[in-house]
Amino acid sequence: MKVKAAFSLLAISGRATSLSTVPPTQIANTTVIPNAYIIEFQPDFHPSLHPLQRFAQTPIGIKAGYQIRHEYNSSDLFLGVSVSFETNVDLDSVRKANGVKNAWHVALVPRPQPYFRNGSPKVQSASGSGNTTLPNLRGVSGVNQPLVSTNVQKLHDQGIRGKGVQIAIIDSGVDYRHPALGGGFGPGHKIALGWDFVGDNYTGFNTPMPDPDPLATCASGGHGTHTAGILAMEDPDNEGFGLVGAAPDATIAAYRVFGCDVGDATNDILIGAMLRAAQDGADVISMSIGIIGDIWEAINPFDAVVTQLAQKGVATVAAVGNFGPAIYTASIPGISQDGLSVGSMENEVYPTHYTAYDEKQRSLDYISVLPYPAKGQQDIFLLGTGLGIPINDTVASGCYQPAWDAAANASVDWNTTLLLVSYTNNCGNSWFSAQDLGASTIMAYLTSEDQLIVLDEPGTTPEILWLTYNSSKAIVQNIKDLSPNETYSLKFDGSTAAQSQQLIADPQGRFMDSFTSLGPTIELTLHPKVASPGGTILSTWPLDAGAYAVISGTSMATPLAAASYALLKSQFPHLTVAQLFDRLKTTASPLPEYNSTIPFTSTIRQGAGLLDVYAAVKADSTITPSEFSLRDSANPPPQNITIKNDSDLPNHYIISHDPAALLRAHENYLAGEPNFDSNSAYTPHSVPASAQFSTTKLTLQPGESATISVRITPQPDNYPYSTPVYSGFVKIASASYVYSIPYMGLPYSRDAVGPIAQNVTTTIPYATPQVLSIPGNQQSVFAAQATTPNIDTYYWKANASESIVPFLRIDVLLPSKHILYELVPANTSFIPTIYGFDPSVKIDYQDTHQPILPGFLGVPTYGTIRDLNLTNNASPSTGFFYMFDSPTLSNNGVAYNITSGDYRPLARALKWNGNETNPDDYESYLGPVIRANIPADVFPSR
Ligand SMILES: *[C@@H]1O[C@H](CO)[C@@H](O)[C@H](O)[C@H]1NC(C)=O
Ligand SMILES: *[C@@H]1O[C@H](CO)[C@@H](O)[C@H](O)[C@H]1NC(C)=O
Ligand SMILES: *[C@@H]1O[C@H](CO)[C@@H](O)[C@H](O)[C@H]1NC(C)=O
Ligand SMILES: *[C@@H]1O[C@H](CO)[C@@H](O)[C@H](O)[C@H]1NC(C)=O
Ligand SMILES: *[C@@H]1O[C@H](CO)[C@@H](O)[C@H](O)[C@H]1NC(C)=O
């Protein structure tokens, strides 16, 4: 049985402009290793035995035929194994086995993908391997701006640099040969300890080859070198840029879980790495790793480990993921309850820029990680030259093919010429054509001030030198001013920093990055918890691949947050993980919404806001709690806030409310709205909640604390299937600091709205729920047709293009822990919540010789189409498009073809908080008659 549904939906979302049209789990992509499980034992189950031996005592371990993948023998943290069975074993039976406390699927963890403009760039190994003398690029301004933005710099200025704190980094390995990373490994070095769990050649499927050395020198393993640099790099005098990591005096322990080239890791290796990090003495673990798919807290295998670690004083800081701007895309392990998930804010400046001069000595500034190495004069060839037409931004963009043809026909020595192109967002990919010309370097000019440049890794071909906006305007004018037959050229000196010390502002600087994943979890817990700079970040890179790189991602935001925690921990070693997280959150600064009149971006995008680590260290008050996850309610109960004055003076407090944006997961599921906004790109709405406080002014004596209450009331919302999430901040201003508490919630109760969407207007054709008909060789819902009411006839043929088959469109848009799709007898007596036909219309049913089975909760059935629940890892809560291209059902895992005759589709979805064994707790849809014509010779029944 094929489910082509996901593909057609993704195609639709492409046409409908944005991923935010896609119900959350459609983009979920957890790849589970079949019959492999992480198993945690009951603490009192054979307590004297090792985990391996304990497993052998469980009913599933007594049966032969398994291989142990990992043993977790950390008596105070986690006792368990991960195991691969040689036969089919389902998760439910593992969970129910005597001695087992909990169990999870072993799943692939995709290697972290930084965010690139052109997709994954080709990285070429730079020559000169082993040359560890780096160019001296001092004077390039703005390289340490992320430290300034987060006020880490102010702590460094006071000598607070993370001394005495151990930070573990679980990543793709580190090129610690880099002088900025200490040039070595082991006691006394910056990277003082660690472990390689996998080896260079690991892909996620082959056998890991562990060794004690976490070195990764390969360019494709550069991720861990970059994140390690953000934690703790320090360029030596006279080498590099003068870069400094956020906690340069901390001890770094590096754990490698990804191999070199393409390939993933598995969650059981990650858990092994986390436990080892704790055993090795970590205070905080930085994980720039995000796995989307299991966005239910209930099935997160990391949750228990993160909680255990936190109770032992080990903090877990993890990326929220790069799956934005769709909401409900926060990743594991970030969503673990006692961890700190981190979203990405765009850097305020481009960290590096350099200067070139034309023949009239006019300077032009360009943005590039390293200065253009060619020395002397370079001719500039503007794309479009030789066409004999005026060259405008479109002609020069790369989208206009005749311009490439003219460039190919021009006699140009590309060894001494730069190709000048204009940047329009959709033409960057076509710049790869420059390689066919023989041009290895492109100079790109901007056409508007708000264009965000996404720099690629060093070694990408063609290399791109980006002119700043001012220099872009200048070069266009300078070339326009040339007399006929005059050429334009630029001189580079190949080494020195920009002439001007001026910072080049990033147009989206200090706003949340569009790629950053949005929370909340399905269970409606706020994520991310905080934001830190992760967009356009300069850090270390493997020496053989350029030594420095600017990349973007929540991966880059995470180590800065972990290092911030380390700085705070170094000052407050006695505080618990939760108390330190609270301090980081309540002192963070809420960020505005980009390009909007709405004052603050949603808390499910920024959490508590941008870290202010100086404020976290110096705070004069303790505020608890640090967030309000108000869940699903039109009228959430009042919340208490405790304020304690930690200063030596009486403190006056003023308490107020700052609403933030409301967001919808499905902008295009609005009930009864004739003119709804079909543009479903990320759209912040101004629908502020209101807040009533028990008091808005307060004075506390030194050491005194008081508890006030706040009642936050959202505005009513008529569009439940768009799953709106409202948000904002409670603000508490003391004499010297402003604290805030982020909140979020759904403005209605999920119990009051069934999970199956109905009576909605959507951008996707045809109402839901509904049965459509479609030619058997089509894969998109756009090829489907509405059917006749009450009954329609379908034909399955040997040749799919001659088949006309049913296409079920049933969107379960509110989360449901159990969704069951079946075919049932056409004359069923089942009474659904939603009729897909007129029950008063009489139909002469055509008999099918299909055996009737007892069915779930006493509803007779012919068999199952799909059965989605949390333990079969199907991540229910999804739009459902099912094309019945083969007339196949299943029962207890056995698939079979059905015979000709009449059927009805039945969908049942468990309501929120419903009891799975109570028939009344399901919402259901019973569809019109599917009159099936199925040739038995083509689709033999069993
Ligand atoms: C899902 O993961 C697989 C394997 O990593 C990948 O090839 C595929 O493109 C992913 N699909 C989506 C929709 O991300
Ligand atoms: C090493 O790199 C530096 C800086 O790029 C350069 O000056 C030096 O010539 C290189 N040394 C060797 C042996 O390649
Ligand atoms: C890794 O793979 C390469 C290429 O297949 C091979 O030459 C090398 O020996 C392998 N390394 C290990 C440690 O297996
Ligand atoms: C740019 O020039 C091309 C080719 O002459 C022309 O088709 C296009 O309309 C021009 N665009 C603008 C904005 O002037
Ligand atoms: C350009 O450089 C390449 C590689 O260095 C060389 O083979 C080629 O002859 C050069 N072309 C010209 C026109 O100098």
PDB file of N, CA, C and O in Angstrom, residues 17 72 138 144 224 528:
ATOM      1  N   THR A  17       2.689  28.776  -1.896  1.00  0.00           N
ATOM      2  CA  THR A  17       3.717  29.730  -1.480  1.00  0.00           C
ATOM      3  C   THR A  17       4.564  29.376  -0.265  1.00  0.00           C
ATOM      4  O   THR A  17       5.665  29.871  -0.178  1.00  0.00           O
ATOM      5  N   TYR A  72      23.728   1.405  28.479  1.00  0.00           N
ATOM      6  CA  TYR A  72      23.730   2.642  29.272  1.00  0.00           C
ATOM      7  C   TYR A  72      23.822   2.248  30.728  1.00  0.00           C
ATOM      8  O   TYR A  72      22.830   1.853  31.335  1.00  0.00           O
ATOM      9  N   ARG A 138      43.526  41.392  11.626  1.00  0.00           N
ATOM     10  CA  ARG A 138      43.093  42.322  12.679  1.00  0.00           C
ATOM     11  C   ARG A 138      42.585  43.614  12.064  1.00  0.00           C
ATOM     12  O   ARG A 138      43.103  44.075  11.046  1.00  0.00           O
ATOM     13  N   ASN A 144      33.283  40.210  16.562  1.00  0.00           N
ATOM     14  CA  ASN A 144      32.751  39.674  17.832  1.00  0.00           C
ATOM     15  C   ASN A 144      31.406  40.289  18.210  1.00  0.00           C
ATOM     16  O   ASN A 144      31.025  40.281  19.384  1.00  0.00           O
ATOM     17  N   GLY A 224      31.088  21.021  13.659  1.00  0.00           N
ATOM     18  CA  GLY A 224      31.527  20.970  15.053  1.00  0.00           C
ATOM     19  C   GLY A 224      32.690  21.920  15.344  1.00  0.00           C
ATOM     20  O   GLY A 224      32.837  22.402  16.469  1.00  0.00           O
ATOM     21  N   PRO A 528      10.879  28.169  21.262  1.00  0.00           N
ATOM     22  CA  PRO A 528      12.118  27.992  22.001  1.00  0.00           C
ATOM     23  C   PRO A 528      12.042  28.729  23.331  1.00  0.00           C
ATOM     24  O   PRO A 528      11.139  29.518  23.554  1.00  0.00           O
TER      25      PRO A 528
END
